[in-house]
PDB file of C-alpha atoms and ligand atoms in Angstrom:
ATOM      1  CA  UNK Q1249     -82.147 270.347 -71.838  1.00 54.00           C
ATOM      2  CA  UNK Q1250     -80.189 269.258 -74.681  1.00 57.00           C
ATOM      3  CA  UNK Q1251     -79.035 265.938 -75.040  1.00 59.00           C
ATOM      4  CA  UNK Q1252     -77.348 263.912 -77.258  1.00 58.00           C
ATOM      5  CA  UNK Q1253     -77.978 260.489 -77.617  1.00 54.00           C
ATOM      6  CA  UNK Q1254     -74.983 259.973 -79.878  1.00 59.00           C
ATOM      7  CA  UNK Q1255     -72.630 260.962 -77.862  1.00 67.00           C
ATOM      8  CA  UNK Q1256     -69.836 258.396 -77.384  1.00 74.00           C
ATOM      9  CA  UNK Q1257     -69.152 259.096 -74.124  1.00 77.00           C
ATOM     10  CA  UNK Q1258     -72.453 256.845 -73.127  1.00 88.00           C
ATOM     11  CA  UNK Q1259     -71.582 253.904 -75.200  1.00 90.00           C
ATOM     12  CA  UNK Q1260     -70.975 252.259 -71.899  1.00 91.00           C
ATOM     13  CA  UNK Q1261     -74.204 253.981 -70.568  1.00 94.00           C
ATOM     14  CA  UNK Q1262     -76.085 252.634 -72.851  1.00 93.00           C
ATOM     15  CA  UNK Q1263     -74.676 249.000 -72.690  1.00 94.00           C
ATOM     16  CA  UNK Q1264     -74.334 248.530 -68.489  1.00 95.00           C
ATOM     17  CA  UNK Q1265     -78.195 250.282 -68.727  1.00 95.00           C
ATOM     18  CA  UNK Q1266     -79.375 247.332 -71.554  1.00 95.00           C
ATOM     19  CA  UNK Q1267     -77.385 244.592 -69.567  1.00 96.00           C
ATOM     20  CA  UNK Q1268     -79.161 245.775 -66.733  1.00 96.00           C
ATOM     21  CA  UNK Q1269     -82.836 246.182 -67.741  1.00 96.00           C
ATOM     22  CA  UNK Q1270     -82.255 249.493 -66.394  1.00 95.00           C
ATOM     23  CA  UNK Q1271     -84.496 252.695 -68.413  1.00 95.00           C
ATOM     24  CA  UNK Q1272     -82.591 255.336 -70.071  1.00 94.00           C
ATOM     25  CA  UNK Q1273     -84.395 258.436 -68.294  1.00 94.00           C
ATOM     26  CA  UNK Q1274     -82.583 261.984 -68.807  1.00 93.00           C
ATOM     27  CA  UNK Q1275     -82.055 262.366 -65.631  1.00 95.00           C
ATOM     28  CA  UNK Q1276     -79.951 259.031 -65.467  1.00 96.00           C
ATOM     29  CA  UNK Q1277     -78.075 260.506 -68.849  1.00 95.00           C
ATOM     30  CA  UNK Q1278     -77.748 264.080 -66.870  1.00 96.00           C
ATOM     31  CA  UNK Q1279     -76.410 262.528 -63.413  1.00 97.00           C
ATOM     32  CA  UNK Q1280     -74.054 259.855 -65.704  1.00 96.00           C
ATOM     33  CA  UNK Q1281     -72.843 262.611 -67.668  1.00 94.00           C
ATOM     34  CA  UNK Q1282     -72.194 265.411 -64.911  1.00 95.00           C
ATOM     35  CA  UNK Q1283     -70.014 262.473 -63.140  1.00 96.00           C
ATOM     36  CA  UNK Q1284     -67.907 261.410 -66.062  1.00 93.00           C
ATOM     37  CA  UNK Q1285     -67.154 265.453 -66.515  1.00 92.00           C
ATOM     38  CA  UNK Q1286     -66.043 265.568 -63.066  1.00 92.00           C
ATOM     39  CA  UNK Q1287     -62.490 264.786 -62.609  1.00 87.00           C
ATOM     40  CA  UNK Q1288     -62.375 264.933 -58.620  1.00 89.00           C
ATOM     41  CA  UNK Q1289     -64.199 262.692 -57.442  1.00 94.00           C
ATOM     42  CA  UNK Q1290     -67.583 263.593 -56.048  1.00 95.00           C
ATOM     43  CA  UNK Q1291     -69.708 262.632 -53.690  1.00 95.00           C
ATOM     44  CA  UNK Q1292     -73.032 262.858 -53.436  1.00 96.00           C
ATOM     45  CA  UNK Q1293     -73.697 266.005 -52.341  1.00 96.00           C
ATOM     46  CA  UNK Q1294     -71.060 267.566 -54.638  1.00 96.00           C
ATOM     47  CA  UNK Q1295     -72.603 265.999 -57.744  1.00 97.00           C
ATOM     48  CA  UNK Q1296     -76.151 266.881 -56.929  1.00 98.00           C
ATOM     49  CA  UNK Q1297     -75.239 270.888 -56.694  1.00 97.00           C
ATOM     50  CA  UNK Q1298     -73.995 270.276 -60.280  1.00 97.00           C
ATOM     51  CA  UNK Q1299     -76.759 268.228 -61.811  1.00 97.00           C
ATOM     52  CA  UNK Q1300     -79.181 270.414 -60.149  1.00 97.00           C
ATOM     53  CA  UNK Q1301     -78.261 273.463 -62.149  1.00 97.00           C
ATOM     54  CA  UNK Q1302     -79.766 271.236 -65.086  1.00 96.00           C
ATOM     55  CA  UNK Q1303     -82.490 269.623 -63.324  1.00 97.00           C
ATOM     56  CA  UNK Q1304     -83.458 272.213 -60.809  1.00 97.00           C
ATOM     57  CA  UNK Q1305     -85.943 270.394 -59.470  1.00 96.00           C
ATOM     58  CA  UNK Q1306     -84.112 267.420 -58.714  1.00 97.00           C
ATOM     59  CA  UNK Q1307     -83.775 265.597 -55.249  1.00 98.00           C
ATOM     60  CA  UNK Q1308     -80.122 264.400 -53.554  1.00 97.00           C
ATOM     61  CA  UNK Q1309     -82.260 261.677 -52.549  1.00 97.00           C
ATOM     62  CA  UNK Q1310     -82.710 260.587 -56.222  1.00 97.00           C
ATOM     63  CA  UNK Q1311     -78.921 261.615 -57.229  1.00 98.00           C
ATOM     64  CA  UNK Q1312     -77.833 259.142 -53.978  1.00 96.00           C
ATOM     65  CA  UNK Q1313     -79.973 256.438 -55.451  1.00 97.00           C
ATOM     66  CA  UNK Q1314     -78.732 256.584 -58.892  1.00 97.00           C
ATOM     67  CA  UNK Q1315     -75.305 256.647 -57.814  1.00 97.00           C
ATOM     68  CA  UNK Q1316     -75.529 253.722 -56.097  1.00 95.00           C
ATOM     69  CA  UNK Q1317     -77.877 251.626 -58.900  1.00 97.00           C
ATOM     70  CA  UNK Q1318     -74.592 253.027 -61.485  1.00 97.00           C
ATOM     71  CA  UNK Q1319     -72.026 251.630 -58.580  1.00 94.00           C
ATOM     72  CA  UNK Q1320     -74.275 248.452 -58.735  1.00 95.00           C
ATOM     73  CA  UNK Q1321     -74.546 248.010 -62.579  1.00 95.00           C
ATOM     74  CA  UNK Q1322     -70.343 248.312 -62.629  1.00 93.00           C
ATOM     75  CA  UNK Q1323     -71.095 251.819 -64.141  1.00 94.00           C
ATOM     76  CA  UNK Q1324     -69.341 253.707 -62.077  1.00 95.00           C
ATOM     77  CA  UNK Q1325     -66.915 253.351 -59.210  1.00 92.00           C
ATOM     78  CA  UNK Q1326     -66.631 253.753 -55.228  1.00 89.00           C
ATOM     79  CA  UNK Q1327     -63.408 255.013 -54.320  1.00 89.00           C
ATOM     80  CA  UNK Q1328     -62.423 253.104 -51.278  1.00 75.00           C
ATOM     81  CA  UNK Q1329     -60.939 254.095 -48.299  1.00 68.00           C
ATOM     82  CA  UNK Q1330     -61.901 257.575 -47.894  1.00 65.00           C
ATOM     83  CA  UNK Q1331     -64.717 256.851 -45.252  1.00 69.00           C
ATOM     84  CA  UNK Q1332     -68.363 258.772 -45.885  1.00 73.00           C
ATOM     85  CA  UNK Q1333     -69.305 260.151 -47.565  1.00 83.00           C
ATOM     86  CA  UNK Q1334     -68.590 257.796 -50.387  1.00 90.00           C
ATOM     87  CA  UNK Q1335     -66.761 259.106 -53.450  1.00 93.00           C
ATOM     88  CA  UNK Q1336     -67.474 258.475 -57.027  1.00 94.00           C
ATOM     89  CA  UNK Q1337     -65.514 257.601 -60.055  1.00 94.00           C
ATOM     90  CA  UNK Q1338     -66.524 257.708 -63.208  1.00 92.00           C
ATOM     91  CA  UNK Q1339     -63.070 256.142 -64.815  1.00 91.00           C
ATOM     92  CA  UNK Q1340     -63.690 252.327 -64.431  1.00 88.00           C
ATOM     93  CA  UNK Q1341     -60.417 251.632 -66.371  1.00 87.00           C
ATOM     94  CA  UNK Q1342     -57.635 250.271 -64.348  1.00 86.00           C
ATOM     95  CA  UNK Q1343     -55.549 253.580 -62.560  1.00 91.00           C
ATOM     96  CA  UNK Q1344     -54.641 254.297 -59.075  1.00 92.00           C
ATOM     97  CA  UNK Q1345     -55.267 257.424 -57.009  1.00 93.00           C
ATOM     98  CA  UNK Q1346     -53.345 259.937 -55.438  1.00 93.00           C
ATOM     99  CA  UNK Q1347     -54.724 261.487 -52.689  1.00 91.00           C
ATOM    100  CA  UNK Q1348     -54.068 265.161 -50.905  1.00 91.00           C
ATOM    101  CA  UNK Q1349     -54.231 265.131 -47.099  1.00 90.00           C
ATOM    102  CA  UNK Q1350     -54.962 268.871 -46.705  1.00 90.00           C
ATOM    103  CA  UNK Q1351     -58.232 269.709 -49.497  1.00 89.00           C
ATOM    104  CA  UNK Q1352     -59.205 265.939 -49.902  1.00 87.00           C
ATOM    105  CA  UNK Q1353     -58.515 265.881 -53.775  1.00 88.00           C
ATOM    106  CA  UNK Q1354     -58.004 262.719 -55.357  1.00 92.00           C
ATOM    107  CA  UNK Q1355     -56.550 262.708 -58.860  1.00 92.00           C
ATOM    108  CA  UNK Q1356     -56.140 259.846 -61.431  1.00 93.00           C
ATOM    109  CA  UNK Q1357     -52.927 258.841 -62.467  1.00 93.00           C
ATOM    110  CA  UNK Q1358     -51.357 255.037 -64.252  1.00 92.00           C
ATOM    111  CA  UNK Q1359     -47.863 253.885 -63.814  1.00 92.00           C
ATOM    112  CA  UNK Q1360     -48.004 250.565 -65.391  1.00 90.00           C
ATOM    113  CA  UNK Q1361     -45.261 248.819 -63.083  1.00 91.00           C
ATOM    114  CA  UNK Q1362     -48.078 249.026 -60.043  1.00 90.00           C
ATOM    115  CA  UNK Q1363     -50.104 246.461 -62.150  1.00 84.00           C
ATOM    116  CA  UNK Q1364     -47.275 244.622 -61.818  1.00 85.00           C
ATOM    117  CA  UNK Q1365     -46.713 244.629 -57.526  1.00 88.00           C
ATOM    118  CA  UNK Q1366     -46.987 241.038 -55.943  1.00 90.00           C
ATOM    119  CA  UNK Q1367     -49.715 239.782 -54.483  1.00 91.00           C
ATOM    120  CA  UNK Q1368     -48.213 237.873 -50.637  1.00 93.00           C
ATOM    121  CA  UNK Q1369     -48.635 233.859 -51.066  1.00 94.00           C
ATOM    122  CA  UNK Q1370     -50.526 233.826 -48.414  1.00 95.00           C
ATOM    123  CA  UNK Q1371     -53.263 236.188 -49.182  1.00 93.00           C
ATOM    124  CA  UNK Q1372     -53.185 234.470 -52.831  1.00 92.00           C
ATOM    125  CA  UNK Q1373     -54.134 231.180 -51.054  1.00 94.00           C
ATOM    126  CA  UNK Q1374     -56.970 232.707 -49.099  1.00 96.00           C
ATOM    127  CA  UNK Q1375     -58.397 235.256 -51.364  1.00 95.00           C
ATOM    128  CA  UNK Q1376     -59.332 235.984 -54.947  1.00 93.00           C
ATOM    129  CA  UNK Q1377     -57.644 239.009 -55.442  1.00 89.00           C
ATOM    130  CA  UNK Q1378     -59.368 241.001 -58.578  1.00 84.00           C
ATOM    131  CA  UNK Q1379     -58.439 244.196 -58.591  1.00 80.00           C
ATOM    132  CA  UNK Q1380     -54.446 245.887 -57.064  1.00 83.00           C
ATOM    133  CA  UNK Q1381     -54.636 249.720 -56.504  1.00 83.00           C
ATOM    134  CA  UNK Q1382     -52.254 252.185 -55.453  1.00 88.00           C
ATOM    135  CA  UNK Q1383     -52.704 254.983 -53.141  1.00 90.00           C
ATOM    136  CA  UNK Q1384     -50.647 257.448 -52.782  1.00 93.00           C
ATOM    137  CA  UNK Q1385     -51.054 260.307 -49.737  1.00 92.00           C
ATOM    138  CA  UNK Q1386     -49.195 263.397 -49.258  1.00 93.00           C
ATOM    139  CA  UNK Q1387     -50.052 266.824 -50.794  1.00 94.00           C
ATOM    140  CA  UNK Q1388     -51.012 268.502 -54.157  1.00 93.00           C
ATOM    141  CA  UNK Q1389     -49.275 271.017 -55.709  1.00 93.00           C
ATOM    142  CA  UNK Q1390     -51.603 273.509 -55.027  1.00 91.00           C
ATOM    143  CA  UNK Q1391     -51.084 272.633 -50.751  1.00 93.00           C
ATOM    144  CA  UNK Q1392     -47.529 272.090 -51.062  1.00 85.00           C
ATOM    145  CA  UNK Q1393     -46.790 274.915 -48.951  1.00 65.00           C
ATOM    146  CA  UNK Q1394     -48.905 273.946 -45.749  1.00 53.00           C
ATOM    147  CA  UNK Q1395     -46.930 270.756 -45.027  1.00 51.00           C
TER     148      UNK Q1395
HETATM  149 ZN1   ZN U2679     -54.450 269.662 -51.892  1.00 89.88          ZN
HETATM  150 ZN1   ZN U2680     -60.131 257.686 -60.215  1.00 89.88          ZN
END
Protein backbone atom coordinates (compact mmCIF):
# COMPACT_ATOMS: atom_id res chain seq x y z
CA UNK A 1 0.00 0.00 0.00
CA UNK A 2 1.67 3.11 -0.82
CA UNK A 3 0.96 6.15 0.84
CA UNK A 4 1.98 9.43 0.97
CA UNK A 5 1.91 11.37 3.88
CA UNK A 6 2.77 14.55 2.02
CA UNK A 7 0.25 14.66 -0.03
CA UNK A 8 -1.69 17.95 0.09
CA UNK A 9 -4.79 16.66 -0.50
CA UNK A 10 -4.89 15.56 3.47
CA UNK A 11 -3.86 18.84 4.83
CA UNK A 12 -7.40 18.99 6.04
CA UNK A 13 -7.10 15.25 7.05
CA UNK A 14 -4.57 15.79 9.02
CA UNK A 15 -5.91 18.99 10.81
CA UNK A 16 -9.95 17.85 11.43
CA UNK A 17 -7.98 14.29 12.65
CA UNK A 18 -5.51 16.54 15.28
CA UNK A 19 -8.56 18.82 16.24
CA UNK A 20 -10.27 15.78 16.86
CA UNK A 21 -7.92 13.51 18.87
CA UNK A 22 -8.75 11.22 16.19
CA UNK A 23 -5.50 8.49 15.05
CA UNK A 24 -4.21 8.69 11.64
CA UNK A 25 -4.59 4.81 10.74
CA UNK A 26 -4.14 3.91 6.85
CA UNK A 27 -7.16 2.75 6.59
CA UNK A 28 -8.70 6.21 7.70
CA UNK A 29 -6.04 7.83 4.97
CA UNK A 30 -7.30 4.95 2.33
CA UNK A 31 -11.23 5.46 3.01
CA UNK A 32 -10.51 9.63 3.17
CA UNK A 33 -8.66 9.43 0.09
CA UNK A 34 -10.89 6.96 -2.09
CA UNK A 35 -13.85 9.58 -1.14
CA UNK A 36 -12.16 12.79 -2.08
CA UNK A 37 -11.29 10.86 -5.63
CA UNK A 38 -14.82 10.15 -6.05
CA UNK A 39 -16.69 12.80 -7.76
CA UNK A 40 -20.34 11.20 -7.47
CA UNK A 41 -21.15 10.99 -4.47
CA UNK A 42 -21.00 7.64 -2.74
CA UNK A 43 -22.54 5.94 -0.35
CA UNK A 44 -21.51 3.52 1.71
CA UNK A 45 -21.68 0.62 -0.06
CA UNK A 46 -20.27 2.25 -3.23
CA UNK A 47 -17.16 3.48 -1.41
CA UNK A 48 -16.43 0.26 0.37
CA UNK A 49 -16.25 -1.82 -3.18
CA UNK A 50 -13.55 0.81 -3.97
CA UNK A 51 -11.51 0.93 -0.80
CA UNK A 52 -11.73 -2.72 -0.63
CA UNK A 53 -9.69 -3.30 -3.73
CA UNK A 54 -6.87 -1.68 -1.44
CA UNK A 55 -7.76 -3.12 1.77
CA UNK A 56 -9.22 -6.42 0.78
CA UNK A 57 -9.86 -7.40 3.93
CA UNK A 58 -11.77 -4.59 5.01
CA UNK A 59 -15.38 -4.56 6.55
CA UNK A 60 -18.50 -2.07 5.23
CA UNK A 61 -19.12 -2.11 8.78
CA UNK A 62 -15.81 -0.25 9.45
CA UNK A 63 -16.10 1.96 6.07
CA UNK A 64 -19.92 2.98 7.57
CA UNK A 65 -18.29 3.91 10.82
CA UNK A 66 -15.59 5.99 9.48
CA UNK A 67 -17.82 7.76 7.30
CA UNK A 68 -19.84 8.82 9.82
CA UNK A 69 -16.80 9.75 12.60
CA UNK A 70 -15.41 12.02 9.09
CA UNK A 71 -19.26 13.45 8.77
CA UNK A 72 -18.87 14.08 12.60
CA UNK A 73 -15.35 15.71 12.65
CA UNK A 74 -16.80 18.29 9.65
CA UNK A 75 -14.50 16.13 7.36
CA UNK A 76 -16.68 15.25 5.05
CA UNK A 77 -20.25 15.93 4.05
CA UNK A 78 -23.91 14.28 4.03
CA UNK A 79 -25.70 15.22 1.08
CA UNK A 80 -29.18 15.89 2.20
CA UNK A 81 -32.26 15.05 0.84
CA UNK A 82 -31.64 12.01 -1.06
CA UNK A 83 -33.14 9.59 1.64
CA UNK A 84 -30.86 6.22 2.55
CA UNK A 85 -28.73 5.38 1.95
CA UNK A 86 -26.86 8.48 2.89
CA UNK A 87 -24.50 10.04 0.36
CA UNK A 88 -21.09 11.40 0.87
CA UNK A 89 -19.22 14.44 -0.13
CA UNK A 90 -15.95 14.96 0.09
CA UNK A 91 -16.06 18.86 -1.22
CA UNK A 92 -16.88 20.76 2.06
CA UNK A 93 -16.45 24.12 0.19
CA UNK A 94 -19.57 26.02 -0.40
CA UNK A 95 -21.36 24.54 -4.02
CA UNK A 96 -24.74 23.30 -4.74
CA UNK A 97 -25.81 20.06 -6.40
CA UNK A 98 -27.49 19.07 -9.35
CA UNK A 99 -29.20 16.08 -9.27
CA UNK A 100 -30.39 13.44 -12.21
CA UNK A 101 -33.81 11.85 -11.64
CA UNK A 102 -33.21 8.80 -13.88
CA UNK A 103 -29.30 7.23 -12.68
CA UNK A 104 -29.27 9.18 -9.28
CA UNK A 105 -26.00 11.20 -10.15
CA UNK A 106 -25.33 14.20 -8.33
CA UNK A 107 -22.68 16.54 -9.69
CA UNK A 108 -21.02 19.67 -8.14
CA UNK A 109 -21.44 22.83 -9.64
CA UNK A 110 -21.10 27.02 -8.06
CA UNK A 111 -23.00 29.87 -9.46
CA UNK A 112 -22.12 32.54 -7.09
CA UNK A 113 -25.56 34.55 -7.33
CA UNK A 114 -27.25 31.37 -5.27
CA UNK A 115 -25.05 32.53 -2.28
CA UNK A 116 -26.74 35.44 -2.74
CA UNK A 117 -30.85 34.11 -2.61
CA UNK A 118 -32.85 35.62 0.42
CA UNK A 119 -33.41 34.06 3.32
CA UNK A 120 -37.82 34.75 4.20
CA UNK A 121 -38.01 37.24 7.41
CA UNK A 122 -39.73 34.97 8.99
CA UNK A 123 -37.59 31.96 8.96
CA UNK A 124 -34.61 34.56 9.75
CA UNK A 125 -36.48 35.36 13.03
CA UNK A 126 -36.93 31.75 14.00
CA UNK A 127 -33.87 30.07 12.78
CA UNK A 128 -30.13 30.40 12.43
CA UNK A 129 -29.75 29.75 9.02
CA UNK A 130 -25.89 28.58 8.31
CA UNK A 131 -25.63 27.13 5.32
CA UNK A 132 -28.19 28.05 1.61
CA UNK A 133 -27.92 25.24 -1.04
CA UNK A 134 -29.31 24.79 -4.32
CA UNK A 135 -30.73 21.78 -5.82
CA UNK A 136 -31.36 21.39 -8.97
CA UNK A 137 -33.46 18.08 -10.46
CA UNK A 138 -34.02 17.11 -13.93
CA UNK A 139 -31.67 14.95 -16.09
CA UNK A 140 -27.95 14.57 -17.09
CA UNK A 141 -26.71 14.70 -20.29
CA UNK A 142 -26.01 11.30 -20.52
CA UNK A 143 -30.26 10.51 -19.71
CA UNK A 144 -31.39 13.31 -21.69
CA UNK A 145 -33.07 11.14 -24.02
CA UNK A 146 -35.38 9.12 -21.53
CA UNK A 147 -37.36 12.18 -20.38
ZN1 LIG B 1 -28.53 10.68 -15.42
ZN1 LIG C 1 -21.05 17.97 -3.76
Amino acid sequence: MKLNLRDDSLDLFRKKCKENKLKITPQRIVIYRELLNSKDHPNAEVLYRRVKKIIPDISLDTVNRTLLTFSKIGLVKNVEGYGEPRRYDPDVKKHHHFRCLNCNSIIDFYHKPYDDIMVPGDIEKRFTVTNKKVLLEGYCDKCGQTK
